[in-house]
Amino acid sequence: MHPLALLLKEHEGWLVRRVRDYAVEREYNRYTSPLEEAWRVSVAGLTDSICAALELSSDPWELGPDDDFMHDPVAAFGVQEAQKHRTRGITLEMFLGLMKYYRQGYLDLVAAQQDEPTLLRQYARFIERIFDRIEIAFCAEWSRSDAMTSAIRDLQEANRRITNEKNQFLTIFESLPIPVFLLNDRLRINQMNQAASKLLLSNERAGSYYYSRRKTDTPFPWFGHEVGEFLAADEEERNFFATLAAGNGEHRYRVSLRWMQDVSRKFTGMIVIMNDITEQWRLEQKQETGG
């Protein structure tokens, strides 16, 4: 494997974090996925393009006026990304702007190496030209004469898929038998499922909180001490037991506090999961008292 390809493959995680940090700094994270895997897939696609080019030639892929970028295997990633991002409502300017920071992340990695300066300049030139070809291919795909007509049709279809996907996840969320609360960075309830609504508000219908105007305004009433400790600690998760009064007596819960898995720092907040273990708890109490 070419040394540059090996360098990129071995530093995939570094590249993901570098590009993500650039995106957060420049606020592109408002339009990107909150999950790290999505960033990793994008970096892997770019790295694969660079590695594929290296297998064909290690010389910089200079640009020519008659190059067919639409059918350039090295630039295929750009064509595929153009097709995907157009249906997601991403503008050409937005995509190209973010690509500049992907490019910068790769160049930063090369610049951080301790190799011969001449070799590093060759690596940087190679990366620059591959990104140039990918961006040109992206623009070429975007500007096809039939692109806008198909884009509208694709966007409508994508919106239907997104709506169905949202409804599917909302249905799954509401169908969970245990209470789940999503808290924002002010520890107010941003979302909760039906089981949580029944526990907090009593007799709520599925989806009633999602479609209500109370979202983000309802304070979370329990576990202030534990939540405060979790906020102060450098932990990904905290579990504890708690007892709450209910209409039919005390209920025992195994509570889990977790941070939302959002590497883009767009959806900050906490997840509170309350697993009702009252029946087991009461049985253990009876056994302890010999009842």
PDB file of C-alpha atoms in Angstrom:
ATOM      1  CA  MET A   1       0.000   0.000   0.000  1.00  0.00           C
ATOM      2  CA  HIS A   2       1.239   3.494  -0.835  1.00  0.00           C
ATOM      3  CA  PRO A   3       2.563   5.358   2.257  1.00  0.00           C
ATOM      4  CA  LEU A   4      -0.005   8.143   1.803  1.00  0.00           C
ATOM      5  CA  ALA A   5      -2.852   5.623   1.591  1.00  0.00           C
ATOM      6  CA  LEU A   6      -1.550   3.907   4.711  1.00  0.00           C
ATOM      7  CA  LEU A   7      -1.335   7.242   6.533  1.00  0.00           C
ATOM      8  CA  LEU A   8      -4.950   8.096   5.697  1.00  0.00           C
ATOM      9  CA  LYS A   9      -6.269   4.653   6.588  1.00  0.00           C
ATOM     10  CA  GLU A  10      -4.470   4.606   9.937  1.00  0.00           C
ATOM     11  CA  HIS A  11      -5.739   8.076  10.878  1.00  0.00           C
ATOM     12  CA  GLU A  12      -9.390   7.739   9.915  1.00  0.00           C
ATOM     13  CA  GLY A  13     -10.572   8.589  13.437  1.00  0.00           C
ATOM     14  CA  TRP A  14      -8.295  11.645  13.545  1.00  0.00           C
ATOM     15  CA  LEU A  15      -9.703  12.872  10.232  1.00  0.00           C
ATOM     16  CA  VAL A  16     -13.286  12.363  11.388  1.00  0.00           C
ATOM     17  CA  ARG A  17     -12.706  14.433  14.521  1.00  0.00           C
ATOM     18  CA  ARG A  18     -10.761  17.113  12.653  1.00  0.00           C
ATOM     19  CA  VAL A  19     -13.407  17.617   9.979  1.00  0.00           C
ATOM     20  CA  ARG A  20     -16.228  17.474  12.521  1.00  0.00           C
ATOM     21  CA  ASP A  21     -14.508  20.153  14.636  1.00  0.00           C
ATOM     22  CA  TYR A  22     -14.148  22.391  11.584  1.00  0.00           C
ATOM     23  CA  ALA A  23     -17.845  21.858  10.780  1.00  0.00           C
ATOM     24  CA  VAL A  24     -18.881  22.744  14.337  1.00  0.00           C
ATOM     25  CA  GLU A  25     -16.626  25.806  14.374  1.00  0.00           C
ATOM     26  CA  ARG A  26     -18.133  27.110  11.128  1.00  0.00           C
ATOM     27  CA  GLU A  27     -21.694  25.989  12.051  1.00  0.00           C
ATOM     28  CA  TYR A  28     -22.074  23.490   9.227  1.00  0.00           C
ATOM     29  CA  ASN A  29     -23.151  21.033  11.927  1.00  0.00           C
ATOM     30  CA  ARG A  30     -26.628  22.591  11.763  1.00  0.00           C
ATOM     31  CA  TYR A  31     -27.153  20.713   8.498  1.00  0.00           C
ATOM     32  CA  THR A  32     -25.173  17.533   9.116  1.00  0.00           C
ATOM     33  CA  SER A  33     -25.804  14.237  10.855  1.00  0.00           C
ATOM     34  CA  PRO A  34     -25.361  14.144  14.639  1.00  0.00           C
ATOM     35  CA  LEU A  35     -23.966  10.601  14.526  1.00  0.00           C
ATOM     36  CA  GLU A  36     -20.240   9.929  14.250  1.00  0.00           C
ATOM     37  CA  GLU A  37     -20.797   7.011  11.881  1.00  0.00           C
ATOM     38  CA  ALA A  38     -22.136   9.378   9.200  1.00  0.00           C
ATOM     39  CA  TRP A  39     -18.931  11.424   9.412  1.00  0.00           C
ATOM     40  CA  ARG A  40     -16.827   8.273   9.307  1.00  0.00           C
ATOM     41  CA  VAL A  41     -18.599   7.066   6.156  1.00  0.00           C
ATOM     42  CA  SER A  42     -17.906  10.389   4.418  1.00  0.00           C
ATOM     43  CA  VAL A  43     -14.240  10.346   5.391  1.00  0.00           C
ATOM     44  CA  ALA A  44     -13.955   6.704   4.320  1.00  0.00           C
ATOM     45  CA  GLY A  45     -15.451   7.586   0.913  1.00  0.00           C
ATOM     46  CA  LEU A  46     -12.961  10.393   0.382  1.00  0.00           C
ATOM     47  CA  THR A  47     -10.059   8.239   1.540  1.00  0.00           C
ATOM     48  CA  ASP A  48     -11.133   5.447  -0.816  1.00  0.00           C
ATOM     49  CA  SER A  49     -11.117   7.950  -3.701  1.00  0.00           C
ATOM     50  CA  ILE A  50      -7.589   9.057  -2.847  1.00  0.00           C
ATOM     51  CA  CYS A  51      -6.388   5.457  -2.447  1.00  0.00           C
ATOM     52  CA  ALA A  52      -7.982   4.455  -5.757  1.00  0.00           C
ATOM     53  CA  ALA A  53      -6.150   7.296  -7.481  1.00  0.00           C
ATOM     54  CA  LEU A  54      -2.862   6.264  -5.869  1.00  0.00           C
ATOM     55  CA  GLU A  55      -3.270   2.737  -7.207  1.00  0.00           C
ATOM     56  CA  LEU A  56      -3.515   4.146 -10.739  1.00  0.00           C
ATOM     57  CA  SER A  57      -0.804   6.785 -10.410  1.00  0.00           C
ATOM     58  CA  SER A  58       1.048   8.487  -7.584  1.00  0.00           C
ATOM     59  CA  ASP A  59       1.571  11.606  -9.701  1.00  0.00           C
ATOM     60  CA  PRO A  60      -0.782  14.527  -9.015  1.00  0.00           C
ATOM     61  CA  TRP A  61      -3.926  14.152 -11.105  1.00  0.00           C
ATOM     62  CA  GLU A  62      -3.654  17.464 -12.922  1.00  0.00           C
ATOM     63  CA  LEU A  63      -6.735  18.938 -14.558  1.00  0.00           C
ATOM     64  CA  GLY A  64      -7.383  19.174 -18.288  1.00  0.00           C
ATOM     65  CA  PRO A  65     -10.031  21.045 -20.314  1.00  0.00           C
ATOM     66  CA  ASP A  66     -11.260  17.827 -21.953  1.00  0.00           C
ATOM     67  CA  ASP A  67     -11.381  15.662 -18.832  1.00  0.00           C
ATOM     68  CA  ASP A  68     -14.686  13.838 -18.361  1.00  0.00           C
ATOM     69  CA  PHE A  69     -15.137  14.375 -14.643  1.00  0.00           C
ATOM     70  CA  MET A  70     -18.645  12.928 -14.690  1.00  0.00           C
ATOM     71  CA  HIS A  71     -17.200   9.518 -15.564  1.00  0.00           C
ATOM     72  CA  ASP A  72     -13.873   9.836 -13.771  1.00  0.00           C
ATOM     73  CA  PRO A  73     -13.613   6.868 -11.364  1.00  0.00           C
ATOM     74  CA  VAL A  74     -11.464   8.951  -9.047  1.00  0.00           C
ATOM     75  CA  ALA A  75     -14.200  11.602  -8.877  1.00  0.00           C
ATOM     76  CA  ALA A  76     -17.107   9.134  -8.641  1.00  0.00           C
ATOM     77  CA  PHE A  77     -17.514  10.047  -4.973  1.00  0.00           C
ATOM     78  CA  GLY A  78     -18.359  13.629  -5.993  1.00  0.00           C
ATOM     79  CA  VAL A  79     -21.066  12.501  -8.425  1.00  0.00           C
ATOM     80  CA  GLN A  80     -22.625  10.206  -5.834  1.00  0.00           C
ATOM     81  CA  GLU A  81     -22.553  12.914  -3.172  1.00  0.00           C
ATOM     82  CA  ALA A  82     -24.148  15.421  -5.561  1.00  0.00           C
ATOM     83  CA  GLN A  83     -27.040  13.068  -6.160  1.00  0.00           C
ATOM     84  CA  LYS A  84     -27.530  12.384  -2.451  1.00  0.00           C
ATOM     85  CA  HIS A  85     -27.156  15.931  -1.151  1.00  0.00           C
ATOM     86  CA  ARG A  86     -29.419  17.470  -3.769  1.00  0.00           C
ATOM     87  CA  THR A  87     -32.308  15.311  -2.541  1.00  0.00           C
ATOM     88  CA  ARG A  88     -31.555  16.327   1.040  1.00  0.00           C
ATOM     89  CA  GLY A  89     -32.036  20.002   0.254  1.00  0.00           C
ATOM     90  CA  ILE A  90     -28.338  20.871   0.554  1.00  0.00           C
ATOM     91  CA  THR A  91     -27.300  23.721  -1.738  1.00  0.00           C
ATOM     92  CA  LEU A  92     -24.277  23.638  -4.005  1.00  0.00           C
ATOM     93  CA  GLU A  93     -22.658  26.475  -2.062  1.00  0.00           C
ATOM     94  CA  MET A  94     -23.225  24.725   1.249  1.00  0.00           C
ATOM     95  CA  PHE A  95     -21.716  21.441   0.082  1.00  0.00           C
ATOM     96  CA  LEU A  96     -18.676  23.042  -1.521  1.00  0.00           C
ATOM     97  CA  GLY A  97     -18.079  25.131   1.584  1.00  0.00           C
ATOM     98  CA  LEU A  98     -18.079  22.061   3.811  1.00  0.00           C
ATOM     99  CA  MET A  99     -15.844  20.212   1.330  1.00  0.00           C
ATOM    100  CA  LYS A 100     -13.216  22.911   1.813  1.00  0.00           C
ATOM    101  CA  TYR A 101     -12.978  21.881   5.467  1.00  0.00           C
ATOM    102  CA  TYR A 102     -12.818  18.194   4.574  1.00  0.00           C
ATOM    103  CA  ARG A 103      -9.906  19.130   2.308  1.00  0.00           C
ATOM    104  CA  GLN A 104      -8.312  21.176   5.098  1.00  0.00           C
ATOM    105  CA  GLY A 105      -8.562  18.245   7.499  1.00  0.00           C
ATOM    106  CA  TYR A 106      -6.635  15.991   5.099  1.00  0.00           C
ATOM    107  CA  LEU A 107      -4.019  18.679   4.505  1.00  0.00           C
ATOM    108  CA  ASP A 108      -3.664  19.206   8.262  1.00  0.00           C
ATOM    109  CA  LEU A 109      -2.928  15.498   8.699  1.00  0.00           C
ATOM    110  CA  VAL A 110      -0.198  15.601   6.068  1.00  0.00           C
ATOM    111  CA  ALA A 111       1.297  18.785   7.512  1.00  0.00           C
ATOM    112  CA  ALA A 112       1.502  17.178  10.969  1.00  0.00           C
ATOM    113  CA  GLN A 113       3.849  14.437   9.764  1.00  0.00           C
ATOM    114  CA  GLN A 114       7.614  14.464  10.306  1.00  0.00           C
ATOM    115  CA  ASP A 115       8.587  13.231   6.850  1.00  0.00           C
ATOM    116  CA  GLU A 116      10.775  14.944   4.276  1.00  0.00           C
ATOM    117  CA  PRO A 117       9.232  18.364   3.391  1.00  0.00           C
ATOM    118  CA  THR A 118       9.461  17.626  -0.350  1.00  0.00           C
ATOM    119  CA  LEU A 119       7.520  14.397   0.124  1.00  0.00           C
ATOM    120  CA  LEU A 120       4.885  16.140   2.228  1.00  0.00           C
ATOM    121  CA  ARG A 121       4.459  18.783  -0.473  1.00  0.00           C
ATOM    122  CA  GLN A 122       3.897  15.993  -3.006  1.00  0.00           C
ATOM    123  CA  TYR A 123       1.273  14.413  -0.748  1.00  0.00           C
ATOM    124  CA  ALA A 124      -0.460  17.770  -0.262  1.00  0.00           C
ATOM    125  CA  ARG A 125      -0.459  18.459  -4.017  1.00  0.00           C
ATOM    126  CA  PHE A 126      -1.922  15.016  -4.686  1.00  0.00           C
ATOM    127  CA  ILE A 127      -4.704  15.549  -2.135  1.00  0.00           C
ATOM    128  CA  GLU A 128      -5.449  19.018  -3.513  1.00  0.00           C
ATOM    129  CA  ARG A 129      -5.914  17.672  -7.040  1.00  0.00           C
ATOM    130  CA  ILE A 130      -8.122  14.768  -5.958  1.00  0.00           C
ATOM    131  CA  PHE A 131     -10.372  17.157  -4.052  1.00  0.00           C
ATOM    132  CA  ASP A 132     -10.415  19.461  -7.091  1.00  0.00           C
ATOM    133  CA  ARG A 133     -11.602  16.595  -9.290  1.00  0.00           C
ATOM    134  CA  ILE A 134     -14.248  15.534  -6.777  1.00  0.00           C
ATOM    135  CA  GLU A 135     -15.592  19.079  -6.471  1.00  0.00           C
ATOM    136  CA  ILE A 136     -15.661  19.587 -10.238  1.00  0.00           C
ATOM    137  CA  ALA A 137     -17.504  16.291 -10.657  1.00  0.00           C
ATOM    138  CA  PHE A 138     -19.962  17.412  -8.016  1.00  0.00           C
ATOM    139  CA  CYS A 139     -20.600  20.686  -9.881  1.00  0.00           C
ATOM    140  CA  ALA A 140     -20.902  18.884 -13.215  1.00  0.00           C
ATOM    141  CA  GLU A 141     -23.529  16.521 -11.849  1.00  0.00           C
ATOM    142  CA  TRP A 142     -25.345  19.382 -10.162  1.00  0.00           C
ATOM    143  CA  SER A 143     -25.493  21.527 -13.304  1.00  0.00           C
ATOM    144  CA  ARG A 144     -26.813  18.935 -15.759  1.00  0.00           C
ATOM    145  CA  SER A 145     -29.673  20.318 -17.890  1.00  0.00           C
ATOM    146  CA  ASP A 146     -32.153  17.830 -16.489  1.00  0.00           C
ATOM    147  CA  ALA A 147     -30.849  18.091 -12.955  1.00  0.00           C
ATOM    148  CA  MET A 148     -33.293  20.660 -11.623  1.00  0.00           C
ATOM    149  CA  THR A 149     -36.370  18.837 -12.914  1.00  0.00           C
ATOM    150  CA  SER A 150     -35.178  15.568 -11.477  1.00  0.00           C
ATOM    151  CA  ALA A 151     -34.046  17.354  -8.314  1.00  0.00           C
ATOM    152  CA  ILE A 152     -37.565  18.574  -7.594  1.00  0.00           C
ATOM    153  CA  ARG A 153     -38.943  15.108  -8.179  1.00  0.00           C
ATOM    154  CA  ASP A 154     -36.215  13.533  -6.073  1.00  0.00           C
ATOM    155  CA  LEU A 155     -36.703  16.096  -3.323  1.00  0.00           C
ATOM    156  CA  GLN A 156     -40.417  15.377  -3.129  1.00  0.00           C
ATOM    157  CA  GLU A 157     -39.718  11.668  -2.906  1.00  0.00           C
ATOM    158  CA  ALA A 158     -37.001  12.235  -0.310  1.00  0.00           C
ATOM    159  CA  ASN A 159     -39.356  14.371   1.780  1.00  0.00           C
ATOM    160  CA  ARG A 160     -41.912  11.580   1.754  1.00  0.00           C
ATOM    161  CA  ARG A 161     -39.256   9.100   2.861  1.00  0.00           C
ATOM    162  CA  ILE A 162     -38.069  11.448   5.608  1.00  0.00           C
ATOM    163  CA  THR A 163     -41.625  11.942   6.838  1.00  0.00           C
ATOM    164  CA  ASN A 164     -42.237   8.206   6.889  1.00  0.00           C
ATOM    165  CA  GLU A 165     -38.925   7.628   8.644  1.00  0.00           C
ATOM    166  CA  LYS A 166     -39.763  10.280  11.231  1.00  0.00           C
ATOM    167  CA  ASN A 167     -43.167   8.705  11.801  1.00  0.00           C
ATOM    168  CA  GLN A 168     -41.577   5.271  12.136  1.00  0.00           C
ATOM    169  CA  PHE A 169     -39.114   6.433  14.783  1.00  0.00           C
ATOM    170  CA  LEU A 170     -41.831   8.412  16.577  1.00  0.00           C
ATOM    171  CA  THR A 171     -44.027   5.295  16.632  1.00  0.00           C
ATOM    172  CA  ILE A 172     -41.175   3.206  18.042  1.00  0.00           C
ATOM    173  CA  PHE A 173     -40.397   5.889  20.636  1.00  0.00           C
ATOM    174  CA  GLU A 174     -44.022   6.159  21.729  1.00  0.00           C
ATOM    175  CA  SER A 175     -44.383   2.359  21.840  1.00  0.00           C
ATOM    176  CA  LEU A 176     -41.521   1.803  24.284  1.00  0.00           C
ATOM    177  CA  PRO A 177     -43.047   0.350  27.472  1.00  0.00           C
ATOM    178  CA  ILE A 178     -40.658   2.214  29.802  1.00  0.00           C
ATOM    179  CA  PRO A 179     -40.647   5.991  30.412  1.00  0.00           C
ATOM    180  CA  VAL A 180     -38.018   7.859  28.392  1.00  0.00           C
ATOM    181  CA  PHE A 181     -37.402  11.592  28.788  1.00  0.00           C
ATOM    182  CA  LEU A 182     -35.205  13.727  26.516  1.00  0.00           C
ATOM    183  CA  LEU A 183     -33.926  16.789  28.375  1.00  0.00           C
ATOM    184  CA  ASN A 184     -32.390  19.871  26.787  1.00  0.00           C
ATOM    185  CA  ASP A 185     -29.308  21.659  28.098  1.00  0.00           C
ATOM    186  CA  ARG A 186     -31.526  23.588  30.550  1.00  0.00           C
ATOM    187  CA  LEU A 187     -32.821  20.272  31.958  1.00  0.00           C
ATOM    188  CA  ARG A 188     -36.310  20.908  30.656  1.00  0.00           C
ATOM    189  CA  ILE A 189     -38.220  18.183  28.889  1.00  0.00           C
ATOM    190  CA  ASN A 190     -37.733  18.426  25.151  1.00  0.00           C
ATOM    191  CA  GLN A 191     -39.540  15.168  24.427  1.00  0.00           C
ATOM    192  CA  MET A 192     -41.012  12.185  26.241  1.00  0.00           C
ATOM    193  CA  ASN A 193     -42.805   9.054  25.154  1.00  0.00           C
ATOM    194  CA  GLN A 194     -46.291   7.937  26.132  1.00  0.00           C
ATOM    195  CA  ALA A 195     -45.078   5.896  29.117  1.00  0.00           C
ATOM    196  CA  ALA A 196     -43.252   8.956  30.439  1.00  0.00           C
ATOM    197  CA  SER A 197     -46.285  11.182  29.833  1.00  0.00           C
ATOM    198  CA  LYS A 198     -48.489   8.769  31.760  1.00  0.00           C
ATOM    199  CA  LEU A 199     -46.039   8.805  34.649  1.00  0.00           C
ATOM    200  CA  LEU A 200     -45.631  12.576  34.765  1.00  0.00           C
ATOM    201  CA  LEU A 201     -48.931  13.923  33.429  1.00  0.00           C
ATOM    202  CA  SER A 202     -51.177  10.825  33.761  1.00  0.00           C
ATOM    203  CA  ASN A 203     -53.410   9.375  31.064  1.00  0.00           C
ATOM    204  CA  GLU A 204     -51.665  11.004  28.122  1.00  0.00           C
ATOM    205  CA  ARG A 205     -52.276   9.639  24.626  1.00  0.00           C
ATOM    206  CA  ALA A 206     -49.466   8.441  22.347  1.00  0.00           C
ATOM    207  CA  GLY A 207     -47.867  11.440  20.654  1.00  0.00           C
ATOM    208  CA  SER A 208     -49.734  13.974  22.760  1.00  0.00           C
ATOM    209  CA  TYR A 209     -46.568  15.588  24.097  1.00  0.00           C
ATOM    210  CA  TYR A 210     -44.823  15.551  20.720  1.00  0.00           C
ATOM    211  CA  TYR A 211     -47.683  17.472  19.115  1.00  0.00           C
ATOM    212  CA  SER A 212     -48.343  19.765  22.077  1.00  0.00           C
ATOM    213  CA  ARG A 213     -47.104  23.291  22.668  1.00  0.00           C
ATOM    214  CA  ARG A 214     -45.564  22.334  25.998  1.00  0.00           C
ATOM    215  CA  LYS A 215     -42.358  21.027  24.482  1.00  0.00           C
ATOM    216  CA  THR A 216     -39.150  22.447  26.026  1.00  0.00           C
ATOM    217  CA  ASP A 217     -41.213  24.266  28.696  1.00  0.00           C
ATOM    218  CA  THR A 218     -41.857  21.431  31.145  1.00  0.00           C
ATOM    219  CA  PRO A 219     -39.274  21.144  33.929  1.00  0.00           C
ATOM    220  CA  PHE A 220     -38.047  17.680  34.844  1.00  0.00           C
ATOM    221  CA  PRO A 221     -39.223  17.230  38.445  1.00  0.00           C
ATOM    222  CA  TRP A 222     -37.142  14.359  39.799  1.00  0.00           C
ATOM    223  CA  PHE A 223     -33.617  13.293  40.750  1.00  0.00           C
ATOM    224  CA  GLY A 224     -32.164  16.778  41.069  1.00  0.00           C
ATOM    225  CA  HIS A 225     -29.248  15.595  43.216  1.00  0.00           C
ATOM    226  CA  GLU A 226     -28.322  12.692  40.933  1.00  0.00           C
ATOM    227  CA  VAL A 227     -28.691  14.798  37.803  1.00  0.00           C
ATOM    228  CA  GLY A 228     -26.516  17.513  39.354  1.00  0.00           C
ATOM    229  CA  GLU A 229     -23.795  14.988  40.175  1.00  0.00           C
ATOM    230  CA  PHE A 230     -23.979  13.557  36.664  1.00  0.00           C
ATOM    231  CA  LEU A 231     -23.597  17.017  35.164  1.00  0.00           C
ATOM    232  CA  ALA A 232     -20.536  17.679  37.318  1.00  0.00           C
ATOM    233  CA  ALA A 233     -18.895  14.316  36.576  1.00  0.00           C
ATOM    234  CA  ASP A 234     -17.097  13.337  33.393  1.00  0.00           C
ATOM    235  CA  GLU A 235     -19.249  10.283  32.717  1.00  0.00           C
ATOM    236  CA  GLU A 236     -21.096   8.900  29.713  1.00  0.00           C
ATOM    237  CA  GLU A 237     -23.744   7.162  31.809  1.00  0.00           C
ATOM    238  CA  ARG A 238     -24.947   6.906  35.411  1.00  0.00           C
ATOM    239  CA  ASN A 239     -27.358   4.344  36.887  1.00  0.00           C
ATOM    240  CA  PHE A 240     -29.114   4.463  40.258  1.00  0.00           C
ATOM    241  CA  PHE A 241     -32.276   3.344  42.047  1.00  0.00           C
ATOM    242  CA  ALA A 242     -35.049   5.718  43.117  1.00  0.00           C
ATOM    243  CA  THR A 243     -38.457   5.483  44.761  1.00  0.00           C
ATOM    244  CA  LEU A 244     -41.363   7.701  43.720  1.00  0.00           C
ATOM    245  CA  ALA A 245     -44.810   8.035  45.221  1.00  0.00           C
ATOM    246  CA  ALA A 246     -47.680   7.009  42.980  1.00  0.00           C
ATOM    247  CA  GLY A 247     -51.431   6.715  43.262  1.00  0.00           C
ATOM    248  CA  ASN A 248     -51.225   3.047  44.224  1.00  0.00           C
ATOM    249  CA  GLY A 249     -48.247   3.375  46.569  1.00  0.00           C
ATOM    250  CA  GLU A 250     -44.521   3.762  46.103  1.00  0.00           C
ATOM    251  CA  HIS A 251     -42.855   2.646  42.886  1.00  0.00           C
ATOM    252  CA  ARG A 252     -39.232   1.658  42.528  1.00  0.00           C
ATOM    253  CA  TYR A 253     -37.210   2.551  39.424  1.00  0.00           C
ATOM    254  CA  ARG A 254     -33.825   1.750  38.006  1.00  0.00           C
ATOM    255  CA  VAL A 255     -32.873   5.081  36.449  1.00  0.00           C
ATOM    256  CA  SER A 256     -30.291   5.577  33.695  1.00  0.00           C
ATOM    257  CA  LEU A 257     -28.870   8.980  32.773  1.00  0.00           C
ATOM    258  CA  ARG A 258     -27.093   9.195  29.434  1.00  0.00           C
ATOM    259  CA  TRP A 259     -25.790  11.934  27.194  1.00  0.00           C
ATOM    260  CA  MET A 260     -27.244  12.149  23.713  1.00  0.00           C
ATOM    261  CA  GLN A 261     -24.949  10.585  21.110  1.00  0.00           C
ATOM    262  CA  ASP A 262     -24.430  13.736  19.048  1.00  0.00           C
ATOM    263  CA  VAL A 263     -20.837  14.295  17.957  1.00  0.00           C
ATOM    264  CA  SER A 264     -21.900  17.333  15.924  1.00  0.00           C
ATOM    265  CA  ARG A 265     -22.961  19.084  19.164  1.00  0.00           C
ATOM    266  CA  LYS A 266     -26.234  20.081  17.556  1.00  0.00           C
ATOM    267  CA  PHE A 267     -28.576  18.156  19.851  1.00  0.00           C
ATOM    268  CA  THR A 268     -27.159  18.615  23.318  1.00  0.00           C
ATOM    269  CA  GLY A 269     -28.941  17.181  26.294  1.00  0.00           C
ATOM    270  CA  MET A 270     -29.600  14.184  28.448  1.00  0.00           C
ATOM    271  CA  ILE A 271     -31.664  11.015  28.173  1.00  0.00           C
ATOM    272  CA  VAL A 272     -33.446   9.758  31.291  1.00  0.00           C
ATOM    273  CA  ILE A 273     -34.710   6.162  31.194  1.00  0.00           C
ATOM    274  CA  MET A 274     -36.847   4.877  34.077  1.00  0.00           C
ATOM    275  CA  ASN A 275     -37.298   1.130  34.296  1.00  0.00           C
ATOM    276  CA  ASP A 276     -40.074   0.205  36.768  1.00  0.00           C
ATOM    277  CA  ILE A 277     -38.867  -2.645  39.010  1.00  0.00           C
ATOM    278  CA  THR A 278     -41.591  -2.225  41.653  1.00  0.00           C
ATOM    279  CA  GLU A 279     -42.855  -5.798  41.501  1.00  0.00           C
ATOM    280  CA  GLN A 280     -39.386  -7.261  41.975  1.00  0.00           C
ATOM    281  CA  TRP A 281     -38.623  -4.693  44.695  1.00  0.00           C
ATOM    282  CA  ARG A 282     -41.780  -5.527  46.675  1.00  0.00           C
ATOM    283  CA  LEU A 283     -41.057  -9.229  46.395  1.00  0.00           C
ATOM    284  CA  GLU A 284     -37.536  -8.689  47.736  1.00  0.00           C
ATOM    285  CA  GLN A 285     -38.934  -6.624  50.610  1.00  0.00           C
ATOM    286  CA  LYS A 286     -41.325  -9.414  51.550  1.00  0.00           C
ATOM    287  CA  GLN A 287     -38.526 -11.947  51.491  1.00  0.00           C
ATOM    288  CA  GLU A 288     -36.346  -9.738  53.695  1.00  0.00           C
ATOM    289  CA  THR A 289     -39.111  -9.299  56.294  1.00  0.00           C
ATOM    290  CA  GLY A 290     -40.174 -12.929  56.062  1.00  0.00           C
ATOM    291  CA  GLY A 291     -43.610 -11.924  54.769  1.00  0.00           C
TER     292      GLY A 291
END
